[in-house]
mmCIF file of C-alpha atoms in Angstrom:
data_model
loop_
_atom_site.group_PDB
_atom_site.id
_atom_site.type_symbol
_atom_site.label_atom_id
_atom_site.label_comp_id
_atom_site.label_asym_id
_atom_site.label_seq_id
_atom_site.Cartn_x
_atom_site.Cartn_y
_atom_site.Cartn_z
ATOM 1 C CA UNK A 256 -15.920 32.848 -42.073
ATOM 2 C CA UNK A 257 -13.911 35.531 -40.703
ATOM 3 C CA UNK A 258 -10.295 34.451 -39.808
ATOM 4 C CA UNK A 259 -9.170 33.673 -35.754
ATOM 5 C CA UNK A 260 -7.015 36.470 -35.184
ATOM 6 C CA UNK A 261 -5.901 34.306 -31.555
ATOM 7 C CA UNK A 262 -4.250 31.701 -33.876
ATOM 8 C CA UNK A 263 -2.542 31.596 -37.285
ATOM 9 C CA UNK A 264 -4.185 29.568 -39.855
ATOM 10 C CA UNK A 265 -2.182 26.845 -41.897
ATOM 11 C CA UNK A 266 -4.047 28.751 -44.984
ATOM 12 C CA UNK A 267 -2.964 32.293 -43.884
ATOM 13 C CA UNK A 268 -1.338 34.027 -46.068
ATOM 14 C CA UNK A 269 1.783 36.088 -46.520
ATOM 15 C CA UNK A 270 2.846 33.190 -43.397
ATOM 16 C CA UNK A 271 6.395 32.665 -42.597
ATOM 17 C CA UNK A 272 8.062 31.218 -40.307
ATOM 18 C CA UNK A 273 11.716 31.587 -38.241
ATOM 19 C CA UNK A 274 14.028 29.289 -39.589
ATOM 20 C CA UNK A 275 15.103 26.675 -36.553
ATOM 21 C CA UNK A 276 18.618 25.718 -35.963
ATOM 22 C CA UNK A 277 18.770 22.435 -37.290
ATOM 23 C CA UNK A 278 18.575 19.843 -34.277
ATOM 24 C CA UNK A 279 21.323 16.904 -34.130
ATOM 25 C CA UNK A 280 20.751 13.380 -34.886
ATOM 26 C CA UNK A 281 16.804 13.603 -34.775
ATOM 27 C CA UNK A 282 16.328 16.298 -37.125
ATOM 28 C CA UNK A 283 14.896 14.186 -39.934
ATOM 29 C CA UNK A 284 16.934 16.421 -42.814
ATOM 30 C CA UNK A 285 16.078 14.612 -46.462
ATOM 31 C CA UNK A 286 11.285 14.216 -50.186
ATOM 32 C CA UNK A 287 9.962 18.625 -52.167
ATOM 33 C CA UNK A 288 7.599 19.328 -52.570
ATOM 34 C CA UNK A 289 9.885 17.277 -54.707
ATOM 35 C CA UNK A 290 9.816 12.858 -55.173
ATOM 36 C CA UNK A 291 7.067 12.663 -57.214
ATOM 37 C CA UNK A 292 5.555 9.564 -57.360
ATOM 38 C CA UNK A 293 2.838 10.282 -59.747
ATOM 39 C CA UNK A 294 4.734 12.404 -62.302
ATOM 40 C CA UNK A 295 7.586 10.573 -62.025
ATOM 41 C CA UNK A 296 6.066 7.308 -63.483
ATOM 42 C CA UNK A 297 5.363 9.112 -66.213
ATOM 43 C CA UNK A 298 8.864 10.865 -66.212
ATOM 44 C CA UNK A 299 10.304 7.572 -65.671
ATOM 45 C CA UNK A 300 9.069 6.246 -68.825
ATOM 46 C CA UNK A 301 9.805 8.876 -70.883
ATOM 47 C CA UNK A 302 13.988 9.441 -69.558
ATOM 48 C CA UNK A 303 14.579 5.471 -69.548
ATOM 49 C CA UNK A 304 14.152 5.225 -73.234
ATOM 50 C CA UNK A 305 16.629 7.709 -73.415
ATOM 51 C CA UNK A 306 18.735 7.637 -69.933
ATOM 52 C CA UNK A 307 20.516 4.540 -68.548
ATOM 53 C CA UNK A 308 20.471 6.479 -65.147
ATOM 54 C CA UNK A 309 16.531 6.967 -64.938
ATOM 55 C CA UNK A 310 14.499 8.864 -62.136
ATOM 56 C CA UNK A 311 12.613 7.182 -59.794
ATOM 57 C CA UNK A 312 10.001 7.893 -56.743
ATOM 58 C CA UNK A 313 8.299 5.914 -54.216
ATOM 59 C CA UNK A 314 7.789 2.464 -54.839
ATOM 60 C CA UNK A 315 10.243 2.697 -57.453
ATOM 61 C CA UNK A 316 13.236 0.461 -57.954
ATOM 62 C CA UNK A 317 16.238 1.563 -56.823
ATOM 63 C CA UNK A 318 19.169 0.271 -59.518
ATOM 64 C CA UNK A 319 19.552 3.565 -61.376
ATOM 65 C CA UNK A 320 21.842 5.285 -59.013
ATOM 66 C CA UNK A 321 20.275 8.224 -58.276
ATOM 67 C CA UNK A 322 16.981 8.680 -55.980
ATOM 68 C CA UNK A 323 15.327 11.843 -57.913
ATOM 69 C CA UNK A 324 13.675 14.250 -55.261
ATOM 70 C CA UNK A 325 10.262 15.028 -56.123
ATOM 71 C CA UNK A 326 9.294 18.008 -58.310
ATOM 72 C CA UNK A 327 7.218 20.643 -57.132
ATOM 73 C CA UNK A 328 3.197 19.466 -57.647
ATOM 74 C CA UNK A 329 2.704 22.506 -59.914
ATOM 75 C CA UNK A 330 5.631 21.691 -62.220
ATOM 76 C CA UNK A 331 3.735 20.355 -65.771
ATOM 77 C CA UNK A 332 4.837 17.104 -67.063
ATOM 78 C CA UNK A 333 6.870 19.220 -69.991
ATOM 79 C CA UNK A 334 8.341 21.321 -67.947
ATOM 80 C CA UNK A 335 9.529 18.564 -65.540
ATOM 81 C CA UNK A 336 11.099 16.700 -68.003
ATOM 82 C CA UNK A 337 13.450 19.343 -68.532
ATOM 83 C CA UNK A 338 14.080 19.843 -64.627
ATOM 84 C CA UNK A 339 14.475 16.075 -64.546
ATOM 85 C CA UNK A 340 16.984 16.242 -67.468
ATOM 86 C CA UNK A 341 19.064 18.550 -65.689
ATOM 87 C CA UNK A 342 18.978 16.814 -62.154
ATOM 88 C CA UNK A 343 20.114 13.231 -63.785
ATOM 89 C CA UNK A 344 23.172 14.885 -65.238
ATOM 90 C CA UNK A 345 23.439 16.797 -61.509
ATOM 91 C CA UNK A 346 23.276 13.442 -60.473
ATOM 92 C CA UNK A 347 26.422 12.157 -62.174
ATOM 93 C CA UNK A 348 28.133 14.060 -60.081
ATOM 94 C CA UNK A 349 26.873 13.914 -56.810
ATOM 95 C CA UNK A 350 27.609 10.116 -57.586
ATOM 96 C CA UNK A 351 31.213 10.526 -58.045
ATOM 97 C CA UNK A 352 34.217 10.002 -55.635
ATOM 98 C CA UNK A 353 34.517 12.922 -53.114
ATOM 99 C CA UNK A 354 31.920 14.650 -54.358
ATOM 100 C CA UNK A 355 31.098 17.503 -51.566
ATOM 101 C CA UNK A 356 27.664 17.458 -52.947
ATOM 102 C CA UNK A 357 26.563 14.297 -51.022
ATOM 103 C CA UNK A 358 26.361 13.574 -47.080
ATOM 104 C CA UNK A 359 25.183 10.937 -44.912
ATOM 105 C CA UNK A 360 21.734 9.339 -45.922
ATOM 106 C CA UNK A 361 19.507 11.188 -43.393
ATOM 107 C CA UNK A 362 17.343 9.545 -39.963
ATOM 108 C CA UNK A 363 14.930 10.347 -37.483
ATOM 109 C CA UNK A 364 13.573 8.460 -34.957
ATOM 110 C CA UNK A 365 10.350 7.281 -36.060
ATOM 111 C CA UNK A 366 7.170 8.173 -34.459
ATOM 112 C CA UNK A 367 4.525 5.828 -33.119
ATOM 113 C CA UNK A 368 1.274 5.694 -35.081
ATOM 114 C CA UNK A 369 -2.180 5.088 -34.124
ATOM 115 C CA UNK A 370 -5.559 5.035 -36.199
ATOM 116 C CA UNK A 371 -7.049 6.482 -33.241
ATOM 117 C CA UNK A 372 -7.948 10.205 -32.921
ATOM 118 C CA UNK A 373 -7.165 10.630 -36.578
ATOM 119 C CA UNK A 374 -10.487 11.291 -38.147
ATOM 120 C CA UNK A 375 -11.020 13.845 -35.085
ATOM 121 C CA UNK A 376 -7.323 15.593 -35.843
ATOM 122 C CA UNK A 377 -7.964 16.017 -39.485
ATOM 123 C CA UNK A 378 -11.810 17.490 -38.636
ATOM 124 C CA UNK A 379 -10.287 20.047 -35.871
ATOM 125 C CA UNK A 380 -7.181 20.978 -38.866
ATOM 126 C CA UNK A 381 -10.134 21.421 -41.296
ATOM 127 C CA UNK A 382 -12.343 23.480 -39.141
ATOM 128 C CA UNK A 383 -8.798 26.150 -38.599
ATOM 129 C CA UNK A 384 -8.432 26.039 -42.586
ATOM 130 C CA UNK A 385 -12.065 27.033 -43.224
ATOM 131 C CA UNK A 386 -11.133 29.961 -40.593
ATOM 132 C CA UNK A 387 -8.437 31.260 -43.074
ATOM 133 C CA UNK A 388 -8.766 34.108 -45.448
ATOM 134 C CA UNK A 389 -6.243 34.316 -48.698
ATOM 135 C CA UNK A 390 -6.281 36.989 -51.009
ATOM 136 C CA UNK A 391 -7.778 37.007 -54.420
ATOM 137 C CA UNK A 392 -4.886 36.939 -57.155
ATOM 138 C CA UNK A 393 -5.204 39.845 -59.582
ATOM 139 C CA UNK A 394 -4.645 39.473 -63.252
ATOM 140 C CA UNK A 395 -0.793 39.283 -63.962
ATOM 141 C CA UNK A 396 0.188 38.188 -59.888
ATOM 142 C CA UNK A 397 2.029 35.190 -58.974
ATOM 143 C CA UNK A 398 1.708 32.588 -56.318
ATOM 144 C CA UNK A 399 5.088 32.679 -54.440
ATOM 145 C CA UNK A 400 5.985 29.286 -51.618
ATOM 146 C CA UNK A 401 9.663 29.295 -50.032
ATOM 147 C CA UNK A 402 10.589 26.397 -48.154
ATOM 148 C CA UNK A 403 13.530 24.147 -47.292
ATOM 149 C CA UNK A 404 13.911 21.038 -48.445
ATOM 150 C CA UNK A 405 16.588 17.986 -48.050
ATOM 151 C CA UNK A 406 16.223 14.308 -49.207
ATOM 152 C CA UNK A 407 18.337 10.838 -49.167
ATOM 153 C CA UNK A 408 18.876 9.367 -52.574
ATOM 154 C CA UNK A 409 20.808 5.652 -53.585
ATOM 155 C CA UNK A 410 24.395 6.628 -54.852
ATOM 156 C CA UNK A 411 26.321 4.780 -57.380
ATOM 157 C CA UNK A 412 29.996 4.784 -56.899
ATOM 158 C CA UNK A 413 33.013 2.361 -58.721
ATOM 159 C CA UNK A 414 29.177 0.366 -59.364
ATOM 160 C CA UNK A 415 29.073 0.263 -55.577
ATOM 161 C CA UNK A 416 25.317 1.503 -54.385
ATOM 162 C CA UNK A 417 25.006 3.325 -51.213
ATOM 163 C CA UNK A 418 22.588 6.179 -49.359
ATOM 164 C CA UNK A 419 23.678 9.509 -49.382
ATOM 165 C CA UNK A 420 22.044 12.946 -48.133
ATOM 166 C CA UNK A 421 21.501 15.943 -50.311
ATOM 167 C CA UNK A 422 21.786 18.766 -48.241
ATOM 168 C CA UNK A 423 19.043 21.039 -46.689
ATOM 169 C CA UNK A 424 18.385 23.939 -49.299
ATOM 170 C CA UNK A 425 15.615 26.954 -49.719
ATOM 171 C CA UNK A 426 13.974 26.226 -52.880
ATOM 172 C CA UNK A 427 11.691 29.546 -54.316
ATOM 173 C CA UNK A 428 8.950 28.588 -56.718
ATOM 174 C CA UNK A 429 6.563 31.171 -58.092
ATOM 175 C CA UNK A 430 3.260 30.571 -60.828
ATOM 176 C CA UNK A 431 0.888 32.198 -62.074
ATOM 177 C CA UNK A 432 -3.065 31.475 -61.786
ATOM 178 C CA UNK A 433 -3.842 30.046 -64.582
ATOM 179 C CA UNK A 434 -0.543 28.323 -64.220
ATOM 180 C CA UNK A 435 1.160 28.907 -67.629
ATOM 181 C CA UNK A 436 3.761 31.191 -66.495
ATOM 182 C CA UNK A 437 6.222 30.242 -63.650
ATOM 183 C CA UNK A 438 9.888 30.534 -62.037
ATOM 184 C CA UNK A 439 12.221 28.038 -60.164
ATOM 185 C CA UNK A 440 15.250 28.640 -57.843
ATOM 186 C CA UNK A 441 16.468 25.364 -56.294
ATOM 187 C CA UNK A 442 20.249 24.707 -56.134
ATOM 188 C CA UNK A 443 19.174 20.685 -56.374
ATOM 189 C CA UNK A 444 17.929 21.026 -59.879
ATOM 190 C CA UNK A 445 18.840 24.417 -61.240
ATOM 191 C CA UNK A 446 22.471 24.480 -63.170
ATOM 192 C CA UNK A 447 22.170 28.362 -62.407
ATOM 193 C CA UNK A 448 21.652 30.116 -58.870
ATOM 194 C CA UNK A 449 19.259 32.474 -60.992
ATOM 195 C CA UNK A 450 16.926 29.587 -61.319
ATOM 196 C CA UNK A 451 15.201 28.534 -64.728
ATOM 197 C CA UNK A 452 11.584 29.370 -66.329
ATOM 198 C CA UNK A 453 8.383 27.187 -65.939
ATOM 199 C CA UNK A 454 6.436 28.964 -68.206
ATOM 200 C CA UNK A 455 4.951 27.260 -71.054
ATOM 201 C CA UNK A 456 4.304 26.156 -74.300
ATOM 202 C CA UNK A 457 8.083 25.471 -74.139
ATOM 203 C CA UNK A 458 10.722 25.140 -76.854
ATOM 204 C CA UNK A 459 9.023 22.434 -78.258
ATOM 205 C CA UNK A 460 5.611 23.573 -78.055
ATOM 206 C CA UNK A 461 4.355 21.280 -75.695
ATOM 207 C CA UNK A 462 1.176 22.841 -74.199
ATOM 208 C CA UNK A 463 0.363 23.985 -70.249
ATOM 209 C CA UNK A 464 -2.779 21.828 -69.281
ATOM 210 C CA UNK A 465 -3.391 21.913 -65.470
ATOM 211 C CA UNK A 466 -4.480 18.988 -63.537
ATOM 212 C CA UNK A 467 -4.206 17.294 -60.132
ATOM 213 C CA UNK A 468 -0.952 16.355 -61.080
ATOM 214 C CA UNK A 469 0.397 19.878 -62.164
ATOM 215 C CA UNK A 470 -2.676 21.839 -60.706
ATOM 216 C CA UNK A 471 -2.922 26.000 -61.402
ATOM 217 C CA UNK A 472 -4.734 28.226 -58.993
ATOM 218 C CA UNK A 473 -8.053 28.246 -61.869
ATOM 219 C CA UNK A 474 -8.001 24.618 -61.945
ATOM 220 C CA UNK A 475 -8.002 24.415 -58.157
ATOM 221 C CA UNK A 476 -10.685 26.788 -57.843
ATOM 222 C CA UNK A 477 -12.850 24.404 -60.445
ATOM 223 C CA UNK A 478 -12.858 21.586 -58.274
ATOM 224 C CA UNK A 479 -16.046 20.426 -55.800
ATOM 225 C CA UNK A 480 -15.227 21.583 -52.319
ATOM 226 C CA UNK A 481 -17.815 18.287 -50.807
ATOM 227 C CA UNK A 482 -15.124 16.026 -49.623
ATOM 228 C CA UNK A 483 -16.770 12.818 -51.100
ATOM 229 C CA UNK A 484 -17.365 14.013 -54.353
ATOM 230 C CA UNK A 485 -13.615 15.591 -54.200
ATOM 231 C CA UNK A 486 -12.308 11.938 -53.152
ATOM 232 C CA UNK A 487 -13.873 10.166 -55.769
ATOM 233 C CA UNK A 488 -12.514 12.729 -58.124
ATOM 234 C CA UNK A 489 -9.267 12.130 -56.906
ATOM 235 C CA UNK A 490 -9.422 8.449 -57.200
ATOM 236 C CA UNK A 491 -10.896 8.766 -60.765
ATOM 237 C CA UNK A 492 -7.812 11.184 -61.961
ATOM 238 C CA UNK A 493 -5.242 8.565 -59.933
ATOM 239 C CA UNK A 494 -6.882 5.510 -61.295
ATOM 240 C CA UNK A 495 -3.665 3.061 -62.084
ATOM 241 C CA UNK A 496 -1.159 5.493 -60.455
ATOM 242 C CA UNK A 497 1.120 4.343 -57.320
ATOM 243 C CA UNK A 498 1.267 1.407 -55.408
ATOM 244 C CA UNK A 499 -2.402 1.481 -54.679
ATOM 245 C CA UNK A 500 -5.491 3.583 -55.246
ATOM 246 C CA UNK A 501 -5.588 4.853 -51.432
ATOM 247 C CA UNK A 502 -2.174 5.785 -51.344
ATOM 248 C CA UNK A 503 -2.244 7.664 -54.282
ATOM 249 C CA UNK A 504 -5.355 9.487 -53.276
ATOM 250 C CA UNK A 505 -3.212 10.599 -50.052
ATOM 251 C CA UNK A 506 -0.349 11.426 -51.747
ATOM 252 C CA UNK A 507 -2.135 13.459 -53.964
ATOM 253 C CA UNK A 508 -3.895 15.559 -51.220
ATOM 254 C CA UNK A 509 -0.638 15.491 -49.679
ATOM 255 C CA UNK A 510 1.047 17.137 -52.955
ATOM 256 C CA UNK A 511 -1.671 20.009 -52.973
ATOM 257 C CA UNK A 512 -1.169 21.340 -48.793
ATOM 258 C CA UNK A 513 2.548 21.882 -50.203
ATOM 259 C CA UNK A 514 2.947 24.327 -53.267
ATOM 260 C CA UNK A 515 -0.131 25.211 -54.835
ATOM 261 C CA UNK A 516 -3.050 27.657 -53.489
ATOM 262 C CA UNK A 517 -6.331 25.797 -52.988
ATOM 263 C CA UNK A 518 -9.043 28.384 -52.542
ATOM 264 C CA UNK A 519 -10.567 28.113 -48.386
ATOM 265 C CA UNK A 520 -12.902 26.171 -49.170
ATOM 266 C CA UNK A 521 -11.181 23.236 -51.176
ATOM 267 C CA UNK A 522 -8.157 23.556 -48.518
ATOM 268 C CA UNK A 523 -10.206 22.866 -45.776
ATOM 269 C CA UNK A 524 -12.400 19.966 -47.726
ATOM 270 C CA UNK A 525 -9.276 18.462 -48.486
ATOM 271 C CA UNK A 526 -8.485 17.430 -44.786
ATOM 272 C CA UNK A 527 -11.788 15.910 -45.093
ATOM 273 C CA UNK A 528 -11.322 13.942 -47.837
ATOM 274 C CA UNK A 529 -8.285 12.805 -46.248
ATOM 275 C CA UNK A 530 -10.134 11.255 -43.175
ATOM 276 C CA UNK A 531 -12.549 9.021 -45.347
ATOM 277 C CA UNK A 532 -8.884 6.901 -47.285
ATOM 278 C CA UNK A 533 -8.337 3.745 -45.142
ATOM 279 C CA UNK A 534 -5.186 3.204 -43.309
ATOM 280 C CA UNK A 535 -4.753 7.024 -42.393
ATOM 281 C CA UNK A 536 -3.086 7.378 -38.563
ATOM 282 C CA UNK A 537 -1.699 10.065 -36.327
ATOM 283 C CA UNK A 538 2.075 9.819 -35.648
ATOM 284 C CA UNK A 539 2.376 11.184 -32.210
ATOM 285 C CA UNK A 540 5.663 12.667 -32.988
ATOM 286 C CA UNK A 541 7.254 14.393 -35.786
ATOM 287 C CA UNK A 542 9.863 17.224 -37.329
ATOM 288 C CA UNK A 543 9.721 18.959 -40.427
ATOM 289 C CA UNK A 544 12.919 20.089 -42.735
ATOM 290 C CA UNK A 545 13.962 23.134 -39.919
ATOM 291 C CA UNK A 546 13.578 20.795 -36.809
ATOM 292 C CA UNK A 547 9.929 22.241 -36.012
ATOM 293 C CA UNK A 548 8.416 19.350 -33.787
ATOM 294 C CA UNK A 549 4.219 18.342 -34.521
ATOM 295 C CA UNK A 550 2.219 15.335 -34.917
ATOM 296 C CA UNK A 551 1.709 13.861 -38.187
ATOM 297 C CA UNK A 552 -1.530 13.019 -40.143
ATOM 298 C CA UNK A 553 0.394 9.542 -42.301
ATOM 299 C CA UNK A 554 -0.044 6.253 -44.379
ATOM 300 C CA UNK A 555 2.400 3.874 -45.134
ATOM 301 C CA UNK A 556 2.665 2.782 -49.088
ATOM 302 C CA UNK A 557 2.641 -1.332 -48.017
ATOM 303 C CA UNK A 558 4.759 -1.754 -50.746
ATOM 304 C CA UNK A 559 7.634 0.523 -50.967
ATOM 305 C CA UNK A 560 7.856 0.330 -47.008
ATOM 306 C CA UNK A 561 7.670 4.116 -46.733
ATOM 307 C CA UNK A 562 5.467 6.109 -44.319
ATOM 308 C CA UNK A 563 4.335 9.400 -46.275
ATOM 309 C CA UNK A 564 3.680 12.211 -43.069
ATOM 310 C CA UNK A 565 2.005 15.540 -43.455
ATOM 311 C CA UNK A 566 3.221 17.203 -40.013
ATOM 312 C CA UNK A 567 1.637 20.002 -38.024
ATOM 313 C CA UNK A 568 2.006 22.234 -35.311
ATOM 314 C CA UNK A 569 0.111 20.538 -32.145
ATOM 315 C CA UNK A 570 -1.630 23.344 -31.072
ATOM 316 C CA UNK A 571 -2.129 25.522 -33.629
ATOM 317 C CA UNK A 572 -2.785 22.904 -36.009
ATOM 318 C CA UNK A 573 -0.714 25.042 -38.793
ATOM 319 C CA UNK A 574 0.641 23.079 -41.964
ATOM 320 C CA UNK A 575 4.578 23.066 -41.257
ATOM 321 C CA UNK A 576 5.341 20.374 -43.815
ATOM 322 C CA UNK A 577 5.739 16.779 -45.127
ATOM 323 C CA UNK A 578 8.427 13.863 -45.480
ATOM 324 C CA UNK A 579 8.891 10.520 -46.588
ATOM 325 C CA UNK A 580 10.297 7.780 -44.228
ATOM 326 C CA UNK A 581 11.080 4.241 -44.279
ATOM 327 C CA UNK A 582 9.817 2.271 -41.184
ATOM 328 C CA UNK A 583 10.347 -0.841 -42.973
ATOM 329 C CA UNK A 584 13.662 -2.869 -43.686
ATOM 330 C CA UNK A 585 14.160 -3.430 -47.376
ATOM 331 C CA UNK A 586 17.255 -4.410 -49.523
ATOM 332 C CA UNK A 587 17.133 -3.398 -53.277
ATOM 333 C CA UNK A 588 20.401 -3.423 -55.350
ATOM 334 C CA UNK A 589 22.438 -4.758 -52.560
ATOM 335 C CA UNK A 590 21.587 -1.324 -50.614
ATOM 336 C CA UNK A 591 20.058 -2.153 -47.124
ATOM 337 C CA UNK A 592 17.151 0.292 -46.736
ATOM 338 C CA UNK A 593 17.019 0.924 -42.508
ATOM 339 C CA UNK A 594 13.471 2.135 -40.808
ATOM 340 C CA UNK A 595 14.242 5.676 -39.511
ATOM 341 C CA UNK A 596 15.873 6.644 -43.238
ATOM 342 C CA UNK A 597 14.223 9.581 -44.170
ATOM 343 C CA UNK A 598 13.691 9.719 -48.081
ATOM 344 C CA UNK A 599 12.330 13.148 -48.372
ATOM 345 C CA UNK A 600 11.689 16.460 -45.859
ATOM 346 C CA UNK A 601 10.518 19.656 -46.497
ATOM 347 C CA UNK A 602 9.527 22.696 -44.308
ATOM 348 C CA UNK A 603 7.009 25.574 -46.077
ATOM 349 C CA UNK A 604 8.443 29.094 -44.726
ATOM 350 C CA UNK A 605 6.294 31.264 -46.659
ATOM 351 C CA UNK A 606 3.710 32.262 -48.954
ATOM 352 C CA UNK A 607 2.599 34.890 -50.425
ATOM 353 C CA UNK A 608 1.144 36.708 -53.403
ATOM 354 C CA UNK A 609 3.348 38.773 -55.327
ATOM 355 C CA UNK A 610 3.070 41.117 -58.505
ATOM 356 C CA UNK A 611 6.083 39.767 -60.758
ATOM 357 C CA UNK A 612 8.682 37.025 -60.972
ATOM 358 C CA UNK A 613 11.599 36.918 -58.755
ATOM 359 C CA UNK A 614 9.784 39.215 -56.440
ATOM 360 C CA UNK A 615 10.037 38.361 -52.788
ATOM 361 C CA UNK A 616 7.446 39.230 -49.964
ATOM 362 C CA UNK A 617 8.002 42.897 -48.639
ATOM 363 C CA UNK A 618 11.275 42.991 -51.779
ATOM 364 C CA UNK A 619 11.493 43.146 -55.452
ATOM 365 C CA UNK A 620 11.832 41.734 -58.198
#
């Protein structure tokens, strides 16, 4: 279907966006396309043999001293092990006495949410994805997303837990189609501002294989674009993930609208999909990382106490972004967890196809 030139389309290409003044106590400034729930389990495993300071995500516990923001959805297990390595030393720091590297745990005012209208919202957002045209990566191109990102993370200091705010950053990811081959700039994980590689087999040999979890543009284009048969897929590769089945499936789809490239079709059967898990509302308000206002497709994980929202503009329905916030009262490891904290919040800029690594829409390499 030929593309509405009278309105951009959250799957339009080459999209950016003005970056917003951040707004004052409301801007809801701290979860990536980072705070992984799904990888991290895995991760989780794998550093706490090793790490007494272990990563967590949602519905995690909360005694490690450092919240880990979530990795970027296309980041292989492998390859996010390494990442994770280097943020849990990062993490020793920002835990330590005057560190300027933390801030204040970051709130919003949370948003009222209703089950009604949200089956019609997600059907009107689906019809404006089908509308959008992308271009077809050539051999040797690169999927590039910028956006900003911030997130709130449980602090250990003189083995005193508190919240603290890592500060809003632009974090620059780019990968390849079939995935193997990537690049990451993010001050919150890289130990250089040139960023580190993503491209594997690693050092160790450990092999690229795509999946929902660490999806490539190929793999994306493999999957069934009828949004039950996509759902029960979903559920099938999420089977024992999460808190529950239903909030994995959303989190998943949630994961995929933020850095990967899901052909037209599979972007707009997503929303779809979405409508048909139980317990999905409409938050009437909403901001993203950059203090752009929307409404919210959500679901609240029951047992973590967090509210996962994918946010969009009201009238244009375009995708501006997603974040995590708590809208229930919990205390874990003596740290009172307040509704309104906002674990995670990210804004997508822009995205684009380029021709190399490090290049930059409309710049080089």
């Amino acid at each position: 279907m030929k593309a509405n030139q009278s309105r951009q389309s959250p799957a339009g290409w080459e999209e950016s966006a003005a970056l917003l003044p951040q707004a004052g106590r409301d801007l809801p400034v701290g979860r990536h396309q980072f705070h992984k729930e799904r990888l991290m389990a895995h991760i989780h495993q794998d550093i706490q043999r090793e790490e007494p300071l272990a990563a967590t995500g949602p519905g995690r516990p909360k005694n490690q001293g450092f919240r880990l923001p979530r990795l970027a959805i296309a980041l292989p297990v492998a390859a996010a092990l390494a990442v994770v390595g280097a943020v849990v030393a990062g993490s020793a720091l920002s835990g330590t006495a005057g560190s300027e590297v933390a801030g204040p745990a970051l709130t919003t005012q949370i948003g009222t949410p209703t089950t009604k209208g949200a089956a019609h919202l997600l059907e009107q957002i689906s019809l404006v994805a089908a509308e959008g045209s992308r271009p077809t990566m050539k051999p040797g191109q690169y999927v590039y997303i910028e956006s900003q990102a911030a997130a709130t993370y449980v602090r250990d200091v003189d083995d005193k837990s508190s919240l603290a705010g890592q500060p809003l950053h632009k974090r620059q990811t780019w990968r390849s189609a079939d995935g193997a081959k990537g690049w990451l700039i993010d001050p919150a994980v890289n130990k250089s501002p040139e960023g580190e590689t993503l491209s594997l087999p690693d050092e160790h040999g450990h092999p690229y294989k795509a999946s929902l979890n660490g999806p490539s543009y190929d793999y994306l284009a493999t999957l069934p674009t009828d949004p039950d048969q996509l759902l029960q897929l979903i559920y099938k590769q999420t089977k024992g993930m999460g808190n529950s089945p239903d909030q994995e499936a959303f989190t998943t789809i949630g994961d995929l609208l933020t850095e990967s490239y899901p052909p037209v079709e599979l972007y707009s059967a997503l929303f779809k999909a979405a409508a048909k898990i139980p317990g999905v509302v409409v938050v009437d308000r909403a901001q993203d990382a950059i203090g752009r206002t929307g409404v919210a497709v959500a679901r609240l994980d029951e047992t973590s106490g967090e509210r996962q929202e994918w946010i969009f503009d009201k009238k244009t329905h375009v995708f501006l972004g997603e974040r995590s916030v708590q809208v229930k009262e919990v205390i874990q490891s003596g740290v009172t967890e307040k509704p309104g904290t906002v674990w995670f919040t990210s804004a997508v800029t822009r995205r684009a196809i380029v021709d190399r690594i490090k290049q930059t829409p409309g710049g080089s390499a």
